[in-house]
mmCIF file of C-alpha atoms and ligand atoms in Angstrom:
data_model
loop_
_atom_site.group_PDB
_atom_site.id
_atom_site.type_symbol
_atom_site.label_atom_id
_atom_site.label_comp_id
_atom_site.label_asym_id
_atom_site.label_seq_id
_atom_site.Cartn_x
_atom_site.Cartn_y
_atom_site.Cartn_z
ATOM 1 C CA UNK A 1 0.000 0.000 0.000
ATOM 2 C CA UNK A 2 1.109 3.300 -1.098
ATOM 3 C CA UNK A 3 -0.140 6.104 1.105
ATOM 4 C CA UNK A 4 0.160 10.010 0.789
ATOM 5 C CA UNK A 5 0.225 11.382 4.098
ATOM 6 C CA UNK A 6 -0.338 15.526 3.352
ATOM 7 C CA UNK A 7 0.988 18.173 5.935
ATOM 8 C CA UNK A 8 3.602 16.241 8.135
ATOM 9 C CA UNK A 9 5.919 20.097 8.340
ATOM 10 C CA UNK A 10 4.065 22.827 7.999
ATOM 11 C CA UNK A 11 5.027 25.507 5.630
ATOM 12 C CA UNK A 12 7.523 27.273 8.342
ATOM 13 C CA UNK A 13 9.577 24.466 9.269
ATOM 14 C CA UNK A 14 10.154 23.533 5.594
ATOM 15 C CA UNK A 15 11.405 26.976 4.987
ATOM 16 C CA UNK A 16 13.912 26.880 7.610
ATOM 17 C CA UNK A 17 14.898 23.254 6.913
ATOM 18 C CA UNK A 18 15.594 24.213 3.482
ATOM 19 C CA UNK A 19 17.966 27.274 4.933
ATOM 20 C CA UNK A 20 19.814 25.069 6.329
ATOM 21 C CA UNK A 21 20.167 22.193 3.959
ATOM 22 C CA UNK A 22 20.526 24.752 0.946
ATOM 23 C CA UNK A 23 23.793 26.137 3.016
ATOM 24 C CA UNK A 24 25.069 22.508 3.973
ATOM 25 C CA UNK A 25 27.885 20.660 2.902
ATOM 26 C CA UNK A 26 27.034 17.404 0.943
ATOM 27 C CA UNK A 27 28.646 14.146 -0.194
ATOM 28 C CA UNK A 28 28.306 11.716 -3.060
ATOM 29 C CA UNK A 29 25.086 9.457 -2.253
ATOM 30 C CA UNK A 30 27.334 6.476 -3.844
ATOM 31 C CA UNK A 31 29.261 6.944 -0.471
ATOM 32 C CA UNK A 32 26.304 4.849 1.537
ATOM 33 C CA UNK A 33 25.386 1.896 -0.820
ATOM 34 C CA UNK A 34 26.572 -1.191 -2.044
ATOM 35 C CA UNK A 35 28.238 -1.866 -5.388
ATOM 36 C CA UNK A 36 25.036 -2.813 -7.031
ATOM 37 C CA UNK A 37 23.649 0.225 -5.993
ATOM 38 C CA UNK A 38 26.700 2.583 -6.331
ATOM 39 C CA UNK A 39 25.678 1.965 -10.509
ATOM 40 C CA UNK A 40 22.647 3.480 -10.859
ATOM 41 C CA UNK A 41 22.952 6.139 -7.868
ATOM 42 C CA UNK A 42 23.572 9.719 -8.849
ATOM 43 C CA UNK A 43 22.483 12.426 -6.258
ATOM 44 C CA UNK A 44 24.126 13.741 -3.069
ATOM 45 C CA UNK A 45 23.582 13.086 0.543
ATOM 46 C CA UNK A 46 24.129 14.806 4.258
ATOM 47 C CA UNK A 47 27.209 12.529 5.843
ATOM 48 C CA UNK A 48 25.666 10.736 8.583
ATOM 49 C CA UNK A 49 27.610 11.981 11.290
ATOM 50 C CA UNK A 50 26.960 15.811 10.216
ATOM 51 C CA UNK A 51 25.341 17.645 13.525
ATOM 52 C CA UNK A 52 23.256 18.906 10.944
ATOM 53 C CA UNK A 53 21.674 15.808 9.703
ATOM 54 C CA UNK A 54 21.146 14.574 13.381
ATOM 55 C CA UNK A 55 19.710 18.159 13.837
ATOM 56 C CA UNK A 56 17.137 17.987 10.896
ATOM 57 C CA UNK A 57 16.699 13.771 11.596
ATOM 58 C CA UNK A 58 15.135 14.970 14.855
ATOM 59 C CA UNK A 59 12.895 17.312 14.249
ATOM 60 C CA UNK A 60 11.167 14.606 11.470
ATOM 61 C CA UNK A 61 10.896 12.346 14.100
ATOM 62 C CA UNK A 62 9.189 14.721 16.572
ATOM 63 C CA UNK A 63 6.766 15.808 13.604
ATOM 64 C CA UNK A 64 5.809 12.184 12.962
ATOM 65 C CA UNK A 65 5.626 11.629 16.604
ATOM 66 C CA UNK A 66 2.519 14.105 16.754
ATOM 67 C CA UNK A 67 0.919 12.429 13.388
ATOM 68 C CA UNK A 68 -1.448 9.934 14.149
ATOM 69 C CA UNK A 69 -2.272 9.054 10.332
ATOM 70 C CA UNK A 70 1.882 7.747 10.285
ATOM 71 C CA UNK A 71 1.382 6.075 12.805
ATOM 72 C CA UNK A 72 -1.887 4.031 12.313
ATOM 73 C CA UNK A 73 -0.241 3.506 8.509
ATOM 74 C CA UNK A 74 3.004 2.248 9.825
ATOM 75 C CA UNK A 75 2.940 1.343 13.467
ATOM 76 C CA UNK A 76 6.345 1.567 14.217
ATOM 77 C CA UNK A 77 8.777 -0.186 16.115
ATOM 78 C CA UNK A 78 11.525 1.260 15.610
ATOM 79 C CA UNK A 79 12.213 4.405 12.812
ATOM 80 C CA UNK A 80 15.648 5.119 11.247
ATOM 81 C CA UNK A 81 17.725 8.328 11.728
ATOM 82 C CA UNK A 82 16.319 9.911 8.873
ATOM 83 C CA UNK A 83 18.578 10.967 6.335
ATOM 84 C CA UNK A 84 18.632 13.816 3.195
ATOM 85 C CA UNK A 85 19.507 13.748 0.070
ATOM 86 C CA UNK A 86 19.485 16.250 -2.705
ATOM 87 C CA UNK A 87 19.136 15.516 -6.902
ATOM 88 C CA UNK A 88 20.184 17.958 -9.507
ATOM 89 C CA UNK A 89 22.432 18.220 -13.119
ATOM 90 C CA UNK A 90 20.387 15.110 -13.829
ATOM 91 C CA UNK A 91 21.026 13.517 -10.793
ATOM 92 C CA UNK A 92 18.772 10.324 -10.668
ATOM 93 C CA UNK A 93 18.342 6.898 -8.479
ATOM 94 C CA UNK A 94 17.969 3.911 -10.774
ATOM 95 C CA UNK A 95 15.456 0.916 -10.080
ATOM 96 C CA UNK A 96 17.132 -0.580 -6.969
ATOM 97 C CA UNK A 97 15.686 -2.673 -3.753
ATOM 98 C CA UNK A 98 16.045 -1.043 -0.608
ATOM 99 C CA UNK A 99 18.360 -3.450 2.285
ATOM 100 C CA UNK A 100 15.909 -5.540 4.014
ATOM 101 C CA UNK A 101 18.436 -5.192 7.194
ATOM 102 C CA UNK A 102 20.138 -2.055 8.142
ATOM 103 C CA UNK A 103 22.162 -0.586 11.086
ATOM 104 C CA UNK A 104 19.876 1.382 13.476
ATOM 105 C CA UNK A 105 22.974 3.888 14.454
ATOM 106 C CA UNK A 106 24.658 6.296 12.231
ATOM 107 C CA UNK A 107 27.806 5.281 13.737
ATOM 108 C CA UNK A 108 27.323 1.570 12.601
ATOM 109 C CA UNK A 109 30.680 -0.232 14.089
ATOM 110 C CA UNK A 110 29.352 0.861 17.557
ATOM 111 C CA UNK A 111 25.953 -0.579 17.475
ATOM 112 C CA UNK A 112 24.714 -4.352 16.747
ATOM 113 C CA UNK A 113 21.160 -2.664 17.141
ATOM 114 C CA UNK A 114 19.478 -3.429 13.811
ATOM 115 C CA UNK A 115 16.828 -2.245 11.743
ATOM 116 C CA UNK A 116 14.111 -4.734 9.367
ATOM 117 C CA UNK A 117 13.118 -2.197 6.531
ATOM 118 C CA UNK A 118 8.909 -2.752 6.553
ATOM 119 C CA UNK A 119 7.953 0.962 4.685
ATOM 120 C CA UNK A 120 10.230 2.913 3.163
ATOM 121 C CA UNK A 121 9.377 6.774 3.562
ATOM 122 C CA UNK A 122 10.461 9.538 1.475
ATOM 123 C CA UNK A 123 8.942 13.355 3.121
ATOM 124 C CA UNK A 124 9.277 15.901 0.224
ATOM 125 C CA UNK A 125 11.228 19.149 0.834
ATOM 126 C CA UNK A 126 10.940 21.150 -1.991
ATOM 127 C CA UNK A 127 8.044 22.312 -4.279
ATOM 128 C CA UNK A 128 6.936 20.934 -7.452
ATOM 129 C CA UNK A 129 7.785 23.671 -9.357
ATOM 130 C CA UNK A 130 11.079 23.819 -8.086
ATOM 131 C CA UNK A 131 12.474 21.081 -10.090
ATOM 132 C CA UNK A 132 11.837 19.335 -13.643
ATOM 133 C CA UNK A 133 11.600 15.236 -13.070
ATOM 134 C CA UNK A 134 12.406 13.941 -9.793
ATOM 135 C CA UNK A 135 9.074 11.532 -9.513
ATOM 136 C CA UNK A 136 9.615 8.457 -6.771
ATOM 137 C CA UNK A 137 8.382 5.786 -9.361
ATOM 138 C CA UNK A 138 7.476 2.613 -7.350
ATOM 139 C CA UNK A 139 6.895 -0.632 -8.682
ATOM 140 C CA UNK A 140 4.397 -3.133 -7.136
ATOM 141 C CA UNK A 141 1.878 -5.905 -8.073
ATOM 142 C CA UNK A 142 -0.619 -3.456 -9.413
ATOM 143 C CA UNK A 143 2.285 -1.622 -11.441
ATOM 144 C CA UNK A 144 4.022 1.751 -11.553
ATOM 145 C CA UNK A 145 2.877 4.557 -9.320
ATOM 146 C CA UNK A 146 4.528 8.069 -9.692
ATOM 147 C CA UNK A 147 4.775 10.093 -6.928
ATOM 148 C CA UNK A 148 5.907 14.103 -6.751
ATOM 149 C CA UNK A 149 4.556 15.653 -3.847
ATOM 150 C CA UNK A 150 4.242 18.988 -2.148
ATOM 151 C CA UNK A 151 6.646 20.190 0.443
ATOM 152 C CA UNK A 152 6.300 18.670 3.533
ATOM 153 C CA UNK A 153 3.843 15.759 3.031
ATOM 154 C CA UNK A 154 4.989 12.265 2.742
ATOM 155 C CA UNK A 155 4.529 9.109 0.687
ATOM 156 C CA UNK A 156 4.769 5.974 2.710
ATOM 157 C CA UNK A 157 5.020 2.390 0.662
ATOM 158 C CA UNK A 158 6.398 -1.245 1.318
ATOM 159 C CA UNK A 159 9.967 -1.687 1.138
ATOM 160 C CA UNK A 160 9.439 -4.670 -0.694
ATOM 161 C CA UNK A 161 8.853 -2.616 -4.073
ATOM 162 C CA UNK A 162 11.297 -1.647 -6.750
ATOM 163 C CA UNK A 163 11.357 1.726 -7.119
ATOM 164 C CA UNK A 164 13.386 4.751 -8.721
ATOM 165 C CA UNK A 165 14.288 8.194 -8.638
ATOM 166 C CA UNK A 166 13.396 10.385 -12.490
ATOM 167 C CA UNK A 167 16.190 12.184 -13.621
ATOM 168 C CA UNK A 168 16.126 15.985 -12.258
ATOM 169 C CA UNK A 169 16.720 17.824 -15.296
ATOM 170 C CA UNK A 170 16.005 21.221 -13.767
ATOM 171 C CA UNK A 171 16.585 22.691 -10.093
ATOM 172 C CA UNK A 172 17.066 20.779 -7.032
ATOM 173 C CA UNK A 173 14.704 18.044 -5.413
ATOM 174 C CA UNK A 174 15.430 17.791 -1.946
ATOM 175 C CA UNK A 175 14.252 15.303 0.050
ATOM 176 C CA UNK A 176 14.003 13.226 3.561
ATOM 177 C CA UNK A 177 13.868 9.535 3.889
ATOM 178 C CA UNK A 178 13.948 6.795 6.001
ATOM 179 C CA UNK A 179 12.652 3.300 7.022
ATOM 180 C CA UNK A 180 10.505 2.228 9.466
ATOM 181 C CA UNK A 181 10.404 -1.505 11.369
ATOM 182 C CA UNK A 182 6.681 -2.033 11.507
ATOM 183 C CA UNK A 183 5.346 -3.693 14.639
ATOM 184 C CA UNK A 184 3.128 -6.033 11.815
ATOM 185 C CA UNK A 185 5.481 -7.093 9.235
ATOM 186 C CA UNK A 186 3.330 -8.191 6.754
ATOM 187 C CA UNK A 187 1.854 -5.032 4.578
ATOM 188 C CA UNK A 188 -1.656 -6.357 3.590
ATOM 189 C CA UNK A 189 -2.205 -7.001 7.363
ATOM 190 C CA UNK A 190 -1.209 -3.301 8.147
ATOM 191 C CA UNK A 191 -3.038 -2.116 5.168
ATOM 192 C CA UNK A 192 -6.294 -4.078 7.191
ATOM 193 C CA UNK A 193 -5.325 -2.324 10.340
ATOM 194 C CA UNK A 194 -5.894 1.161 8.796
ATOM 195 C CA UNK A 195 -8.754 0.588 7.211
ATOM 196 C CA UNK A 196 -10.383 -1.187 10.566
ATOM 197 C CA UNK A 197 -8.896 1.955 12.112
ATOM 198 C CA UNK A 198 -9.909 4.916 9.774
ATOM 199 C CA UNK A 199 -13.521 3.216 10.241
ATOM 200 C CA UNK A 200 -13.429 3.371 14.009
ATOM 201 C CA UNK A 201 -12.203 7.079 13.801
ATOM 202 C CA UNK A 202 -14.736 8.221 11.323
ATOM 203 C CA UNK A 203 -18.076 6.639 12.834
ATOM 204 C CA UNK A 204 -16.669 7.910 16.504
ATOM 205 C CA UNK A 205 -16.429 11.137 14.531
ATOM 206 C CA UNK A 206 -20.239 10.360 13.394
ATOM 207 C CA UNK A 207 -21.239 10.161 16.837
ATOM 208 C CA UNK A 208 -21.977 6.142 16.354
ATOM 209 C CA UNK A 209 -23.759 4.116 18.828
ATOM 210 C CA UNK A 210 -20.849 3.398 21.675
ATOM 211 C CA UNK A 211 -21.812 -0.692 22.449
ATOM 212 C CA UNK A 212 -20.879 -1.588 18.281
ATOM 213 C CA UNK A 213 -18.307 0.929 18.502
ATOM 214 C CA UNK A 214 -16.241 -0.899 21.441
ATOM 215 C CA UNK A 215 -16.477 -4.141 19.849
ATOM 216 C CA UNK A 216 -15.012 -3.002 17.327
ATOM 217 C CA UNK A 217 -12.113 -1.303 19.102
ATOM 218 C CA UNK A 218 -11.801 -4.254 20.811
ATOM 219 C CA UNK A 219 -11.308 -6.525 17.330
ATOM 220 C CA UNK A 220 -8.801 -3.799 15.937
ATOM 221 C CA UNK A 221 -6.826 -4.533 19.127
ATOM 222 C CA UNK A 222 -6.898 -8.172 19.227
ATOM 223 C CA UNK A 223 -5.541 -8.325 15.311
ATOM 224 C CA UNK A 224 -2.984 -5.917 16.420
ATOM 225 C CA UNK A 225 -2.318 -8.271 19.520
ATOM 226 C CA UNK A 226 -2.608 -11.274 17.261
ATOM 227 C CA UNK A 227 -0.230 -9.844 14.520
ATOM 228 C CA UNK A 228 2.375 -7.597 16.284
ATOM 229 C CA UNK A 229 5.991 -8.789 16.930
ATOM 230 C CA UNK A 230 8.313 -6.928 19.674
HETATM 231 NI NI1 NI B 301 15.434 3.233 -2.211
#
């Protein structure tokens, strides 16, 4: 499932994210892949251990931690550092599979802590009509989906999928991404536990009887008790 989740920065704290990565010093994104990768990877990146990119990573995290739609899409375990990455001069991301294991610290040779990728999130940072190309183009059983989103929403989709970065032919797309460790691993059983849950929230909304209403609260929690893993 591919979701669009609008609105996760508001229009001020893109601004002055964007101050600061426009001014930052970047590196080659080939730096942080693997040889297959390395081949079809052209764009730049924040170094890991930049203040700045810890900076930045944090204040994502405290925005998704107030954003109850990312978190009934992807109920997380455990979230990645979040990292950025910039595209321009035709910088583009070939089709590649995202590592279904990662390193949950920065500083990787210190930490054994690991990191399943379940969704793979990429939160847009710079207006449409900033750059020419630049679509996410993600590959799943129901084909290609193109995504090119306003600044400061984010798409959220299955790590599983082959996906791809357009060529930027014009300006800069700046972006942030990183992975989330679901606490259900399997993404048709999330995709079950929004829909159960968007229900809930819109007929409580609707002012529905409360006897139904806690039964079904009660279900959504037993699947999610049934399903999740630590
Ligand atoms: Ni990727």
């Amino acid at each position: 499932m591919l979701l669009h989740i609008p609105a996760v920065l508001a229009p001020d704290q893109v601004a002055s994210m964007r101050a600061r990565l426009d001014a930052a010093d970047w590196i080659d994104g080939r730096a942080t892949v693997g040889a297959q990768g390395a081949q079809v990877k052209r764009n730049e990146q924040l170094p890991d251990h930049a203040p700045l990119r810890r900076a930045l990573g944090d204040e994502v995290l405290a925005a998704l931690a107030s954003n109850p739609l990312f978190h009934a899409a992807t109920l997380p375990a455990r979230i990645l550092p979040p990292r950025f990455n910039r595209y321009r001069d035709g910088g583009e991301y070939g089709f590649h599979v995202d590592g279904a294991v990662m390193a949950l610290a920065a500083d990787a040779a210190q930490s054994a802590a690991q990191l399943r990728s379940d969704v793979s999130c990429t939160l847009f940072l710079a207006e449409p009509d900033e750059y020419e190309g630049g679509e996410l183009l993600i590959s799943d059983t129901y084909g290609e989906h193109e995504v090119k989103l306003p600044a400061g929403d984010l798409v959220v989709y299955p790590s599983s999928s082959l996906h791809r970065v357009a060529p930027v032919t014009r300006g800069a797309r700046v972006a942030c991404f990183f992975w989330v460790q679901s606490l259900v691993r399997d993404a048709e059983q999330r995709r079950l536990l929004l829909e159960l849950d968007a229900s809930i929230q819109s007929l409580t909304a609707g002012g529905a009887p409360r006897e139904p209403l806690l039964r079904l609260t009660n279900a959504y929690h037993n699947l999610l008790r049934r399903w999740a893993e630590p």
